[in-house]
Amino acid sequence: MNAEPAHEHGLEALEHARREKLARWRADYGVEPYGQRVDDITSLTDARALYNEAAHEEYAASAAAAKENPDATVVDNRPRARVAGRCIQHRAMGKLVFIVLRDHTGDLQISVSKAAVDQPSFKLASKLDYGDIVVAEGPVGRTNKGEICIWADRFEVHAKNLVPPPEKFHGLTDAELRYRQRYIDMFANPQTIRTFTMRSKIIMHVRTFMERRGYLEVETPMMQSIAGGAAARPFITHHNTLDMQLFMRIATELPLKRLLVGGMPRVYEIGRIFRNEGVDRTHNPEFTTIEAYQAFGDCWTMLELTESLLHELAQLAFQQAALEAAPEKRSAEGAGNNLHMQWGEHTVNWSRPFARRKYGDLFEQSFGFPMTERDRVRAAGREHRIEKAETLDHWLLVNALYEKLCEPAIDPNTPTFVTDYPSAISPLTRPQRDNPELCDRWELLVAGMELGTAYSELNDPDIQLEKLTQQLAGADEEEQAFRTLDEDFINALKVGMPPAGGMGLGIDRIVMLMTGETTIRDVILFPLMKPESHDEQSQ
RNA sequence: GAUCGCGUAGCUCAGUUGGCAGAGCAACCGCCUUUUAAGCGGUAGGUCCUGGGUUCGAGUCCCAGCGCGAUCACCA
């Protein structure tokens, strides 16, 4: 054997050891540890379910009899399975090796006996590394201790692991490494695949729900020359041959409304949007929303739609939690309409109907006077040290106070629609006929998170132009760099948009609530990370 | 951006009043046909995040920086 180069240490030495093993396997046994197509693989969970007690007993008895009397025949009617998985535990006991494999469905033990396979296979099995990907085949039986186990008579390595895997009991807990090397996190922490499987099921359910309701799914541009529909800072990019500045979209709202103008009665888009803002437990720069628009609906149409959708998703999550029984992450109780789901410190009650509270009532409840009393609002602004309390527009000040005191006062355990928003902070919403200071808009709050918003859409081009112009006038120097009046949108309204209800929901936050994950990074496969620093280059 | 916490072997973590750098797992060699985080014997593995300072002596104390996390602010 080659002497290990003296300069290698740590990670390099560990990889070197595995490369040497790989070379030995090729040279000594003629095996190729990077395998190829294998058909008819049974998942580990399905293979476990094949276990047949009677067949096992019959086999065990006849094998014991055959030991006493060499003439007796061994009866083996145990079901057979071909499985594949990554080695996550390895216990070699001389002439018998126990290996625990893991796949996307779960874990299963296999055992390789020296007597049952050819010599190369046994050598591979006994020298297998944690992290290697294996194909094995044999009868499904059990061990003396009762563990269901495949007694392999075929054993192959189909991918060699060269990178030392995380510690097998504690797994990978370092949050940064979990996100940077998600492919390791996924096999080290089975919850990760469960969460993203649930995410997929939720999105699929949203699509079938919207289809049932007669909505058409559409795709609109992610790269736009004007980033409209929200007030966030956009990411800026550039098209080379057209020498043109482009923005990544910050909302899907304005293109979708153009589709209402064009004559699509019900449209929705599920897609990624991009906001150049801070990163924290509930914000990732790119995230997924659903926006839906229904001609001749209003914000109450959207309320019913949203409440139904979320209630169905909660039922789906409830069933899933019951199936998985992953009590450390998730506990859910109830049946039918009675759905309580734990999320962090909270227990969210998804029973219908959700709560409805008027914005103004919440304000008055917190401050003891109506939000329309300008002098008292100004005084409250000073008292609660709102930034620029002296000069801020009345309604912006109301909203600052609302967000500081009223929003946190909403019961986090009860999904709550806050309705009747001030028009002044809702530039795309139609003012109420009998009280234009308020508008038909709601926001949905669950567990302290804003889950979404909906409007009765403003379809009067003149009022819309006035509101957008007003908003632009209030923009500071930095904002003016990326805010432009979308004249074509105004033109579309001039062509005529039917009255409509529109709604937007944050898919990632919904997935958080339904899976019990309290960090948005745990429901986004590859959350945005700073590049890893290389000390030689920085500084 | 502010505050707090953390940064020690591939992973998970100890490290006392400032006094020789530690454990378990993983790796390597050996033994073992029913293990369950297998066990037993042996070997190897360290820029204690980086830079400065105090000190006879710093993983430990001080300063600055970097990275990560949490909370807050920002995000209609």
Coordinates of C-alpha atoms (C1' of nucleotides) in Angstrom, one line a residue:
Chain A
M1 CA 0.0 0.0 0.0
N2 CA 1.2 3.5 -0.7
A3 CA 2.4 5.6 2.1
E4 CA 0.1 8.5 2.8
P5 CA 1.8 11.7 1.7
A6 CA 2.9 13.5 4.8
H7 CA 1.6 16.9 3.8
E8 CA -2.0 15.7 3.7
H9 CA -4.2 16.3 6.7
G10 CA -7.7 16.8 7.8
L11 CA -10.2 16.8 5.0
E12 CA -7.6 16.0 2.3
A13 CA -6.4 12.9 4.2
L14 CA -10.0 11.6 4.6
E15 CA -10.7 12.1 0.9
H16 CA -7.4 10.5 0.0
A17 CA -8.3 7.4 2.1
R18 CA -11.6 7.0 0.2
R19 CA -9.9 7.5 -3.2
E20 CA -7.4 4.8 -2.3
K21 CA -10.2 2.5 -1.4
L22 CA -11.9 3.3 -4.7
A23 CA -8.7 2.4 -6.6
R24 CA -8.3 -0.8 -4.6
W25 CA -11.9 -1.9 -5.4
R26 CA -11.3 -1.4 -9.1
A27 CA -7.8 -3.0 -9.1
D28 CA -8.4 -5.9 -6.8
Y29 CA -12.0 -6.8 -7.5
G30 CA -12.6 -5.5 -11.0
V31 CA -15.7 -3.6 -9.8
E32 CA -16.8 -0.2 -11.0
P33 CA -18.2 1.7 -8.1
Y34 CA -19.9 4.3 -10.3
G35 CA -22.8 2.2 -11.5
Q36 CA -25.4 2.4 -14.1
R37 CA -29.1 1.8 -14.8
V38 CA -30.9 -0.5 -12.4
D39 CA -34.6 -1.3 -13.1
D40 CA -37.4 -2.4 -10.7
I41 CA -36.1 -0.8 -7.6
T42 CA -38.5 -1.0 -4.6
S43 CA -38.5 1.9 -2.2
L44 CA -37.2 1.1 1.3
T45 CA -40.6 1.7 2.9
D46 CA -42.3 -0.5 0.3
A47 CA -39.7 -3.2 0.8
R48 CA -40.2 -3.1 4.5
A49 CA -43.9 -3.5 4.0
L50 CA -43.3 -6.7 2.0
Y51 CA -42.2 -8.5 5.2
N52 CA -44.3 -11.6 5.7
E53 CA -44.4 -13.1 9.2
A54 CA -45.6 -16.5 8.2
A55 CA -43.0 -16.9 5.4
H56 CA -40.3 -15.7 7.8
E57 CA -41.4 -18.3 10.5
E58 CA -41.6 -21.1 7.9
Y59 CA -38.1 -20.2 6.6
A60 CA -36.6 -19.9 10.1
A61 CA -38.0 -23.3 11.1
S62 CA -36.9 -25.1 8.0
A63 CA -33.4 -23.6 8.2
A64 CA -33.1 -24.7 11.8
A65 CA -34.3 -28.2 10.9
A66 CA -31.7 -28.3 8.0
K67 CA -29.0 -27.6 10.5
E68 CA -30.0 -30.7 12.5
N69 CA -30.6 -32.9 9.5
P70 CA -28.6 -32.1 6.4
D71 CA -31.1 -34.0 4.2
A72 CA -34.0 -31.7 5.1
T73 CA -34.8 -29.0 2.5
V74 CA -35.0 -25.4 3.3
V75 CA -38.3 -23.8 2.4
D76 CA -37.9 -20.1 1.6
N77 CA -41.1 -18.3 0.5
R78 CA -39.9 -14.9 1.9
P79 CA -40.8 -12.1 -0.5
R80 CA -37.8 -10.6 -2.3
A81 CA -36.9 -7.0 -3.0
R82 CA -34.3 -5.0 -4.9
V83 CA -33.5 -1.8 -3.1
A84 CA -31.2 1.2 -3.5
G85 CA -30.1 3.7 -0.9
R86 CA -27.3 5.6 0.7
C87 CA -25.4 3.9 3.6
I88 CA -26.1 5.8 6.8
Q89 CA -24.9 3.2 9.3
H90 CA -22.4 0.4 8.9
R91 CA -21.7 -2.4 11.4
A92 CA -19.2 -5.0 10.2
M93 CA -19.0 -8.1 12.4
G94 CA -16.4 -10.3 10.8
K95 CA -18.4 -12.5 8.5
L96 CA -21.6 -10.6 8.7
V97 CA -22.3 -7.0 7.9
F98 CA -25.3 -4.9 8.9
I99 CA -25.9 -1.8 6.8
V100 CA -28.7 0.7 7.2
L101 CA -29.8 2.3 3.9
R102 CA -31.7 5.5 3.5
D103 CA -33.8 6.7 0.6
H104 CA -36.5 9.4 0.2
T105 CA -39.1 7.1 1.9
G106 CA -37.2 6.0 5.0
D107 CA -34.5 3.7 6.3
L108 CA -34.1 -0.1 6.1
Q109 CA -31.5 -2.5 7.3
I110 CA -29.8 -4.9 5.0
S111 CA -27.4 -7.6 6.0
V112 CA -24.6 -9.1 3.9
S113 CA -23.3 -12.5 5.0
K114 CA -20.0 -13.8 3.7
A115 CA -21.8 -17.1 2.9
A116 CA -24.5 -15.5 0.8
V117 CA -22.5 -13.4 -1.8
D118 CA -19.4 -13.7 -3.9
Q119 CA -16.1 -12.6 -2.4
P120 CA -15.8 -9.1 -4.1
S121 CA -19.4 -8.2 -3.0
F122 CA -18.6 -9.2 0.6
K123 CA -15.4 -7.2 0.6
L124 CA -17.3 -4.2 -0.7
A125 CA -19.9 -4.6 1.9
S126 CA -17.5 -5.0 4.8
K127 CA -15.4 -2.0 3.7
L128 CA -18.3 0.2 2.8
D129 CA -18.2 3.8 3.8
Y130 CA -20.9 5.9 5.3
G131 CA -22.4 7.8 2.4
D132 CA -21.9 5.2 -0.4
I133 CA -24.9 4.5 -2.6
V134 CA -25.7 0.8 -2.7
V135 CA -28.0 -1.6 -4.6
A136 CA -28.9 -4.7 -2.8
E137 CA -31.4 -7.6 -3.4
G138 CA -32.6 -10.5 -1.4
P139 CA -35.4 -11.9 0.8
V140 CA -37.1 -9.6 3.2
G141 CA -36.8 -11.2 6.7
R142 CA -35.9 -10.2 10.1
T143 CA -33.1 -10.6 12.6
N144 CA -33.0 -12.3 16.0
K145 CA -33.8 -9.0 17.6
G146 CA -36.8 -8.5 15.4
E147 CA -35.4 -5.9 13.0
I148 CA -36.9 -6.2 9.5
C149 CA -33.9 -6.8 7.2
I150 CA -33.1 -7.7 3.7
W151 CA -30.7 -10.7 3.6
A152 CA -28.7 -9.6 0.6
D153 CA -27.6 -12.1 -2.1
R154 CA -26.8 -9.3 -4.5
F155 CA -24.7 -6.3 -3.3
E156 CA -23.3 -3.6 -5.4
V157 CA -21.9 -0.1 -4.9
H158 CA -23.3 2.3 -7.5
A159 CA -21.7 5.6 -6.3
K160 CA -18.7 6.1 -4.0
N161 CA -18.8 8.8 -1.4
L162 CA -15.5 10.7 -1.3
V163 CA -16.5 13.5 1.1
P164 CA -16.5 12.6 4.8
P165 CA -20.2 12.8 5.8
P166 CA -21.6 14.4 9.0
E167 CA -21.5 12.6 12.3
K168 CA -24.0 9.8 12.2
F169 CA -26.0 10.4 15.3
H170 CA -26.2 14.2 15.6
G171 CA -26.2 14.6 11.8
L172 CA -25.6 18.0 10.2
T173 CA -26.8 20.8 12.5
D174 CA -24.8 23.7 11.3
A175 CA -27.4 25.9 9.6
E176 CA -25.1 27.4 7.1
L177 CA -23.8 24.1 5.9
R178 CA -27.3 22.7 5.7
Y179 CA -28.2 25.5 3.2
R180 CA -24.9 25.6 1.3
Q181 CA -24.7 21.8 0.8
R182 CA -28.4 21.0 0.7
Y183 CA -27.6 17.6 -0.9
I184 CA -25.9 16.6 2.3
D185 CA -28.6 18.0 4.5
M186 CA -31.2 16.0 2.5
F187 CA -29.8 12.7 3.5
A188 CA -28.5 13.6 6.9
N189 CA -31.8 15.1 8.0
P190 CA -34.9 13.2 6.7
Q191 CA -37.2 16.0 7.7
T192 CA -35.7 18.1 4.8
I193 CA -37.1 15.8 2.1
R194 CA -40.4 15.5 4.0
T195 CA -40.7 19.3 4.1
F196 CA -40.0 19.8 0.3
T197 CA -42.3 16.9 -0.6
M198 CA -45.0 18.7 1.4
R199 CA -44.2 21.9 -0.4
S200 CA -44.7 20.2 -3.7
K201 CA -48.0 18.7 -2.6
I202 CA -49.2 22.1 -1.4
I203 CA -48.4 23.8 -4.7
M204 CA -50.0 21.0 -6.6
H205 CA -53.1 21.3 -4.5
V206 CA -53.2 25.1 -5.1
R207 CA -53.2 24.4 -8.8
T208 CA -56.0 21.9 -8.7
F209 CA -58.0 24.2 -6.4
M210 CA -57.6 27.1 -8.8
E211 CA -58.5 24.9 -11.7
R212 CA -61.7 23.8 -9.9
R213 CA -62.6 27.4 -9.5
G214 CA -62.2 28.1 -13.2
Y215 CA -59.0 30.0 -13.1
L216 CA -56.4 29.9 -16.0
E217 CA -52.8 29.6 -15.1
V218 CA -50.5 32.0 -16.9
E219 CA -46.9 33.1 -17.0
T220 CA -45.9 36.8 -17.2
P221 CA -42.4 38.3 -17.6
M222 CA -39.9 38.1 -14.8
M223 CA -37.7 40.7 -16.5
Q224 CA -39.5 44.0 -16.9
S225 CA -38.5 47.4 -18.0
I226 CA -40.7 48.9 -15.3
A227 CA -40.9 47.1 -11.9
G228 CA -44.4 47.8 -10.7
G229 CA -47.2 46.5 -8.6
A230 CA -45.5 46.9 -5.3
A231 CA -43.2 49.4 -3.5
A232 CA -40.1 47.1 -3.0
R233 CA -36.6 47.8 -4.3
P234 CA -36.0 45.7 -7.4
F235 CA -32.9 43.9 -8.6
I236 CA -31.5 45.6 -11.7
T237 CA -30.1 43.7 -14.7
H238 CA -29.1 44.5 -18.2
H239 CA -29.8 43.1 -21.7
N240 CA -26.6 43.3 -23.8
T241 CA -27.7 43.3 -27.4
L242 CA -30.6 45.7 -26.8
D243 CA -28.4 47.7 -24.3
M244 CA -31.4 48.0 -22.1
Q245 CA -31.9 48.2 -18.3
L246 CA -34.2 45.6 -17.0
F247 CA -35.7 44.9 -13.5
M248 CA -36.6 41.6 -12.0
R249 CA -40.3 41.7 -11.2
I250 CA -41.4 42.6 -7.7
A251 CA -45.0 41.5 -8.2
T252 CA -47.1 39.9 -10.9
E253 CA -50.0 42.3 -10.5
L254 CA -49.8 44.7 -13.4
P255 CA -49.4 42.1 -16.2
L256 CA -52.2 40.0 -14.8
K257 CA -54.6 42.9 -14.8
R258 CA -53.7 43.5 -18.4
L259 CA -55.0 40.0 -19.0
L260 CA -58.4 41.0 -17.5
V261 CA -58.5 43.9 -19.9
G262 CA -57.8 41.5 -22.7
G263 CA -60.7 39.3 -21.7
M264 CA -59.5 36.5 -19.5
P265 CA -62.1 36.3 -16.8
R266 CA -60.1 34.4 -14.2
V267 CA -56.3 34.2 -14.1
Y268 CA -53.6 33.3 -11.7
E269 CA -49.9 33.0 -11.7
I270 CA -47.7 31.0 -9.3
G271 CA -44.2 32.3 -9.6
R272 CA -41.0 33.7 -8.3
I273 CA -40.7 37.4 -7.5
F274 CA -37.6 39.3 -6.4
R275 CA -37.2 42.0 -3.9
N276 CA -34.0 43.7 -3.1
E277 CA -34.6 44.0 0.7
G278 CA -33.3 42.5 3.9
V279 CA -33.0 38.8 4.7
D280 CA -34.4 37.3 7.8
R281 CA -36.5 34.4 9.1
T282 CA -39.5 35.4 7.0
H283 CA -37.8 37.1 4.0
N284 CA -35.8 35.7 1.2
P285 CA -34.8 37.9 -1.8
E286 CA -36.5 35.6 -4.2
F287 CA -39.8 34.0 -3.1
T288 CA -42.9 32.5 -4.6
T289 CA -46.3 34.1 -4.7
I290 CA -49.7 33.3 -6.1
E291 CA -51.7 36.2 -7.4
A292 CA -55.2 35.6 -8.7
Y293 CA -57.7 38.0 -10.4
Q294 CA -61.4 37.5 -11.0
A295 CA -63.4 39.8 -13.3
F296 CA -66.6 41.0 -11.7
G297 CA -65.4 39.8 -8.3
D298 CA -64.3 41.9 -5.4
C299 CA -62.1 41.6 -2.3
W300 CA -64.8 39.6 -0.6
T301 CA -64.9 37.1 -3.4
M302 CA -61.1 36.8 -2.8
L303 CA -61.7 36.4 0.9
E304 CA -63.9 33.4 0.4
L305 CA -61.4 32.0 -2.2
T306 CA -58.5 32.4 0.2
E307 CA -60.2 31.1 3.2
S308 CA -61.3 28.0 1.3
L309 CA -57.9 27.4 -0.2
L310 CA -56.1 27.7 3.1
H311 CA -58.6 25.6 4.9
E312 CA -58.1 22.8 2.3
L313 CA -54.3 23.1 2.6
A314 CA -54.6 22.8 6.4
Q315 CA -56.6 19.7 6.0
L316 CA -54.0 18.3 3.6
A317 CA -51.2 19.2 6.1
F318 CA -53.2 17.7 8.9
Q319 CA -53.6 14.4 7.0
Q320 CA -49.9 14.5 6.2
A321 CA -48.9 15.1 9.8
A322 CA -51.1 12.2 10.9
L323 CA -49.4 9.9 8.2
E324 CA -45.9 11.0 9.1
A325 CA -46.4 11.2 12.9
A326 CA -43.3 13.4 13.2
P327 CA -44.2 14.7 16.7
E328 CA -41.0 16.6 17.3
K329 CA -41.7 18.9 14.4
R330 CA -45.4 18.9 14.1
S331 CA -48.4 18.3 16.1
A332 CA -51.9 18.6 14.8
E333 CA -55.2 17.8 16.3
G334 CA -58.7 17.7 15.1
A335 CA -61.0 16.6 12.3
G336 CA -63.3 18.1 9.7
N337 CA -63.5 21.8 10.3
N338 CA -61.7 21.6 13.7
L339 CA -58.0 22.0 12.8
H340 CA -55.3 23.1 15.2
M341 CA -51.7 23.0 14.1
Q342 CA -48.7 23.9 16.1
W343 CA -46.3 26.4 14.6
G344 CA -43.4 27.5 16.8
E345 CA -44.8 28.9 20.0
H346 CA -48.3 29.2 18.5
T347 CA -51.1 26.8 17.9
V348 CA -52.9 28.0 14.8
N349 CA -56.6 27.2 14.5
W350 CA -57.5 26.8 10.9
S351 CA -61.2 26.2 11.5
R352 CA -63.5 28.2 9.3
P353 CA -64.4 31.0 9.4
F354 CA -61.2 32.9 10.0
A355 CA -61.5 36.1 12.1
R356 CA -62.4 39.3 10.4
R357 CA -61.4 42.6 12.0
K358 CA -61.7 46.1 10.6
Y359 CA -58.5 48.1 10.4
G360 CA -60.1 51.1 12.0
D361 CA -61.5 49.1 14.8
L362 CA -58.1 47.6 15.6
F363 CA -56.7 51.1 15.6
E364 CA -59.3 52.5 17.9
Q365 CA -59.0 49.5 20.2
S366 CA -55.3 50.1 20.6
F367 CA -55.3 53.9 20.9
G368 CA -58.7 54.7 22.3
F369 CA -59.7 57.2 19.5
P370 CA -60.6 56.9 15.8
M371 CA -57.8 56.9 13.3
T372 CA -59.4 59.9 11.6
E373 CA -58.6 62.3 14.4
R374 CA -55.6 63.9 12.9
D375 CA -54.3 65.8 15.9
R376 CA -54.5 62.8 18.3
V377 CA -52.9 60.6 15.6
R378 CA -50.0 63.1 15.3
A379 CA -49.6 63.2 19.1
A380 CA -49.6 59.4 19.3
G381 CA -47.0 59.3 16.6
R382 CA -44.8 61.5 18.7
E383 CA -45.5 59.5 21.8
H384 CA -44.6 56.2 20.1
R385 CA -41.5 57.7 18.5
I386 CA -42.5 57.1 15.0
E387 CA -39.8 58.3 12.6
K388 CA -40.7 61.7 11.0
A389 CA -43.8 61.8 13.2
E390 CA -44.1 65.6 12.7
T391 CA -44.0 65.6 8.9
L392 CA -45.3 62.2 7.9
D393 CA -48.6 62.1 5.9
H394 CA -51.6 61.5 8.2
W395 CA -52.4 58.1 6.8
L396 CA -48.8 56.9 6.6
L397 CA -48.5 57.8 10.3
V398 CA -51.7 55.9 11.0
N399 CA -50.2 52.9 9.3
A400 CA -46.9 53.2 11.1
L401 CA -48.8 53.2 14.4
Y402 CA -51.0 50.4 13.2
E403 CA -48.0 48.2 12.4
K404 CA -46.2 49.0 15.6
L405 CA -49.1 48.4 18.0
C406 CA -52.2 46.9 16.3
E407 CA -50.7 44.2 14.2
P408 CA -48.8 42.6 17.2
A409 CA -52.0 42.7 19.2
I410 CA -53.8 40.4 16.7
D411 CA -54.2 36.9 18.1
P412 CA -51.4 34.9 16.4
N413 CA -53.4 31.6 16.8
T414 CA -56.3 32.8 14.8
P415 CA -56.0 33.5 11.1
T416 CA -57.3 37.1 10.8
F417 CA -58.5 39.1 7.8
V418 CA -57.9 42.7 8.5
T419 CA -60.4 44.6 6.3
D420 CA -61.3 48.2 5.4
Y421 CA -57.8 49.6 4.8
P422 CA -57.1 53.3 4.4
S423 CA -57.2 54.2 0.7
A424 CA -54.1 56.4 1.1
I425 CA -51.9 53.4 1.6
S426 CA -53.5 51.2 -1.1
P427 CA -52.8 52.8 -4.4
L428 CA -54.2 50.0 -6.5
T429 CA -57.4 49.5 -4.6
R430 CA -60.8 51.0 -5.3
P431 CA -62.0 53.4 -2.6
Q432 CA -65.3 52.6 -1.0
R433 CA -68.3 54.5 -2.5
D434 CA -69.7 55.8 0.7
N435 CA -66.4 56.4 2.4
P436 CA -63.5 57.1 0.0
E437 CA -61.0 57.4 2.8
L438 CA -61.3 53.6 3.2
C439 CA -61.0 50.9 0.5
D440 CA -62.1 47.4 -0.1
R441 CA -58.9 45.6 0.8
W442 CA -57.8 43.0 3.4
E443 CA -54.6 41.6 4.7
L444 CA -54.4 38.1 6.2
L445 CA -52.3 37.7 9.3
V446 CA -51.4 34.3 10.7
A447 CA -49.0 33.7 13.6
G448 CA -47.7 37.2 13.3
M449 CA -46.9 36.9 9.6
E450 CA -48.5 38.7 6.7
L451 CA -49.7 35.9 4.5
G452 CA -51.3 37.9 1.8
T453 CA -53.5 40.8 0.7
A454 CA -56.5 41.3 -1.6
Y455 CA -58.3 44.3 -3.2
S456 CA -61.4 45.2 -5.0
E457 CA -59.2 46.4 -7.9
L458 CA -59.2 50.0 -9.0
N459 CA -60.3 50.2 -12.6
D460 CA -60.9 53.9 -13.1
P461 CA -57.9 55.0 -15.2
D462 CA -58.1 58.6 -14.0
I463 CA -58.1 57.8 -10.3
Q464 CA -55.4 55.2 -10.9
L465 CA -53.2 57.7 -12.7
E466 CA -53.7 60.3 -9.9
K467 CA -52.8 57.8 -7.2
L468 CA -49.7 56.5 -9.0
T469 CA -48.5 60.0 -9.8
Q470 CA -49.0 61.0 -6.1
Q471 CA -47.0 57.9 -5.0
L472 CA -44.2 58.9 -7.4
A473 CA -44.1 62.4 -6.1
G474 CA -43.5 61.0 -2.6
A475 CA -40.6 58.9 -3.7
D476 CA -37.2 59.9 -2.5
E477 CA -34.1 60.2 -4.7
E478 CA -33.1 56.6 -4.3
E479 CA -36.6 55.3 -5.1
Q480 CA -36.8 57.6 -8.2
A481 CA -34.0 55.6 -9.7
F482 CA -36.2 52.6 -10.2
R483 CA -39.8 53.9 -10.1
T484 CA -41.4 55.0 -13.3
L485 CA -45.1 55.5 -14.1
D486 CA -46.3 52.5 -16.0
E487 CA -48.1 54.4 -18.8
D488 CA -49.1 51.3 -20.6
F489 CA -50.9 50.1 -17.5
I490 CA -52.9 53.3 -17.5
N491 CA -53.6 52.8 -21.2
A492 CA -54.8 49.3 -20.5
L493 CA -57.3 50.7 -17.9
K494 CA -58.4 53.3 -20.5
V495 CA -59.2 50.4 -22.8
G496 CA -61.4 49.2 -19.9
M497 CA -60.8 46.6 -17.2
P498 CA -63.8 44.9 -15.7
P499 CA -64.3 45.4 -12.0
A500 CA -62.3 42.7 -10.3
G501 CA -61.1 41.1 -7.1
G502 CA -57.4 40.4 -6.9
M503 CA -55.4 38.5 -4.3
G504 CA -51.8 37.7 -3.6
L505 CA -50.4 35.1 -1.1
G506 CA -46.9 34.2 -0.1
I507 CA -46.5 30.5 -0.9
D508 CA -43.3 30.1 1.1
R509 CA -45.0 31.4 4.3
I510 CA -48.0 29.1 3.7
V511 CA -45.6 26.2 3.4
M512 CA -43.9 27.3 6.6
L513 CA -47.2 27.2 8.5
M514 CA -48.2 23.9 7.0
T515 CA -44.9 22.1 7.6
G516 CA -44.1 23.6 11.0
E517 CA -40.9 25.2 9.7
T518 CA -40.3 28.6 11.4
T519 CA -37.5 29.8 9.0
I520 CA -38.2 30.6 5.4
R521 CA -34.8 29.1 4.5
D522 CA -36.2 25.7 5.5
V523 CA -38.9 25.8 2.9
I524 CA -36.6 27.1 0.0
L525 CA -34.3 24.5 -1.3
F526 CA -31.4 26.8 -2.1
P527 CA -31.9 30.0 -0.1
L528 CA -29.7 33.0 -1.0
M529 CA -26.3 32.8 0.7
K530 CA -23.3 35.0 0.6
P531 CA -20.6 33.4 -1.4
E532 CA -18.1 31.6 0.7
S533 CA -15.2 33.8 1.5
H534 CA -11.7 32.9 0.4
D535 CA -9.3 34.5 2.7
E536 CA -6.5 34.9 0.1
Q537 CA -8.8 37.0 -2.0
S538 CA -10.6 39.1 0.5
Q539 CA -8.8 41.9 2.4
Chain B
rG1 C1' -27.8 49.2 10.1
rA2 C1' -28.0 48.1 16.0
rU3 C1' -27.6 44.7 20.1
rC4 C1' -26.5 39.9 22.0
rG5 C1' -24.4 35.0 21.3
rC6 C1' -21.2 31.7 18.8
rG7 C1' -16.5 30.3 15.9
rU8 C1' -11.6 24.4 19.0
rA9 C1' -10.1 17.6 14.6
rG10 C1' -14.2 15.7 8.7
rC11 C1' -18.9 15.9 12.1
rU12 C1' -21.1 16.8 17.2
rC13 C1' -19.1 19.1 21.2
rA14 C1' -15.9 19.7 26.2
rG15 C1' -11.9 22.8 27.7
rU16 C1' -11.9 24.8 35.3
rU17 C1' -8.5 30.7 38.1
rG18 C1' -4.4 32.3 32.2
rG19 C1' -0.2 26.9 32.9
rC20 C1' 1.6 20.3 27.9
rA21 C1' -4.9 20.6 22.9
rG22 C1' -9.4 16.8 24.8
rA23 C1' -13.8 13.2 24.1
rG24 C1' -17.4 10.6 21.1
rC25 C1' -18.4 9.5 16.1
rA26 C1' -16.0 9.4 11.2
rA27 C1' -10.9 7.6 9.1
rC28 C1' -6.7 3.8 9.1
rC29 C1' -4.8 -1.4 11.0
rG30 C1' -6.4 -5.9 13.7
rC31 C1' -10.5 -9.3 16.0
rC32 C1' -15.7 -10.8 15.7
rU33 C1' -22.1 -14.5 11.8
rU34 C1' -27.7 -11.3 14.7
rU35 C1' -25.8 -5.8 15.3
rU36 C1' -29.4 -1.4 16.4
rA37 C1' -25.4 5.5 17.7
rA38 C1' -22.6 -2.5 17.8
rG39 C1' -18.3 -4.0 20.7
rC40 C1' -12.9 -4.7 21.9
rG41 C1' -7.4 -3.5 21.0
rG42 C1' -4.2 -0.2 18.4
rU43 C1' -2.8 4.2 15.0
rA44 C1' -3.2 8.8 12.8
rG45 C1' -5.6 13.5 12.6
rG46 C1' -5.2 20.8 15.1
rU47 C1' -3.6 28.1 11.4
rC48 C1' -8.1 26.7 18.7
rC49 C1' -11.8 32.1 12.6
rU50 C1' -8.0 36.3 11.3
rG51 C1' -4.8 40.3 13.0
rG52 C1' -2.9 43.0 16.9
rG53 C1' -2.3 43.8 22.4
rU54 C1' -1.6 42.4 27.8
rU55 C1' 1.4 38.6 30.2
rC56 C1' 7.1 34.7 32.0
rG57 C1' 3.0 32.1 29.6
rA58 C1' -3.4 33.2 25.8
rG59 C1' -8.1 28.3 23.1
rU60 C1' -9.1 31.2 27.7
rC61 C1' -8.3 38.2 29.1
rC62 C1' -8.5 43.1 26.0
rC63 C1' -9.0 45.7 21.0
rA64 C1' -10.1 45.5 15.8
rG65 C1' -11.8 42.7 11.7
rC66 C1' -14.3 38.4 9.2
rG67 C1' -18.1 34.6 9.2
rC68 C1' -22.6 32.5 11.2
rG69 C1' -27.0 32.6 14.3
rA70 C1' -30.8 35.1 17.2
rU71 C1' -33.5 39.6 18.4
rC72 C1' -34.7 44.5 16.7
rA73 C1' -34.9 48.0 12.6
rC74 C1' -36.1 48.0 7.3
rC75 C1' -39.4 45.3 3.7
rA76 C1' -47.2 49.8 2.1

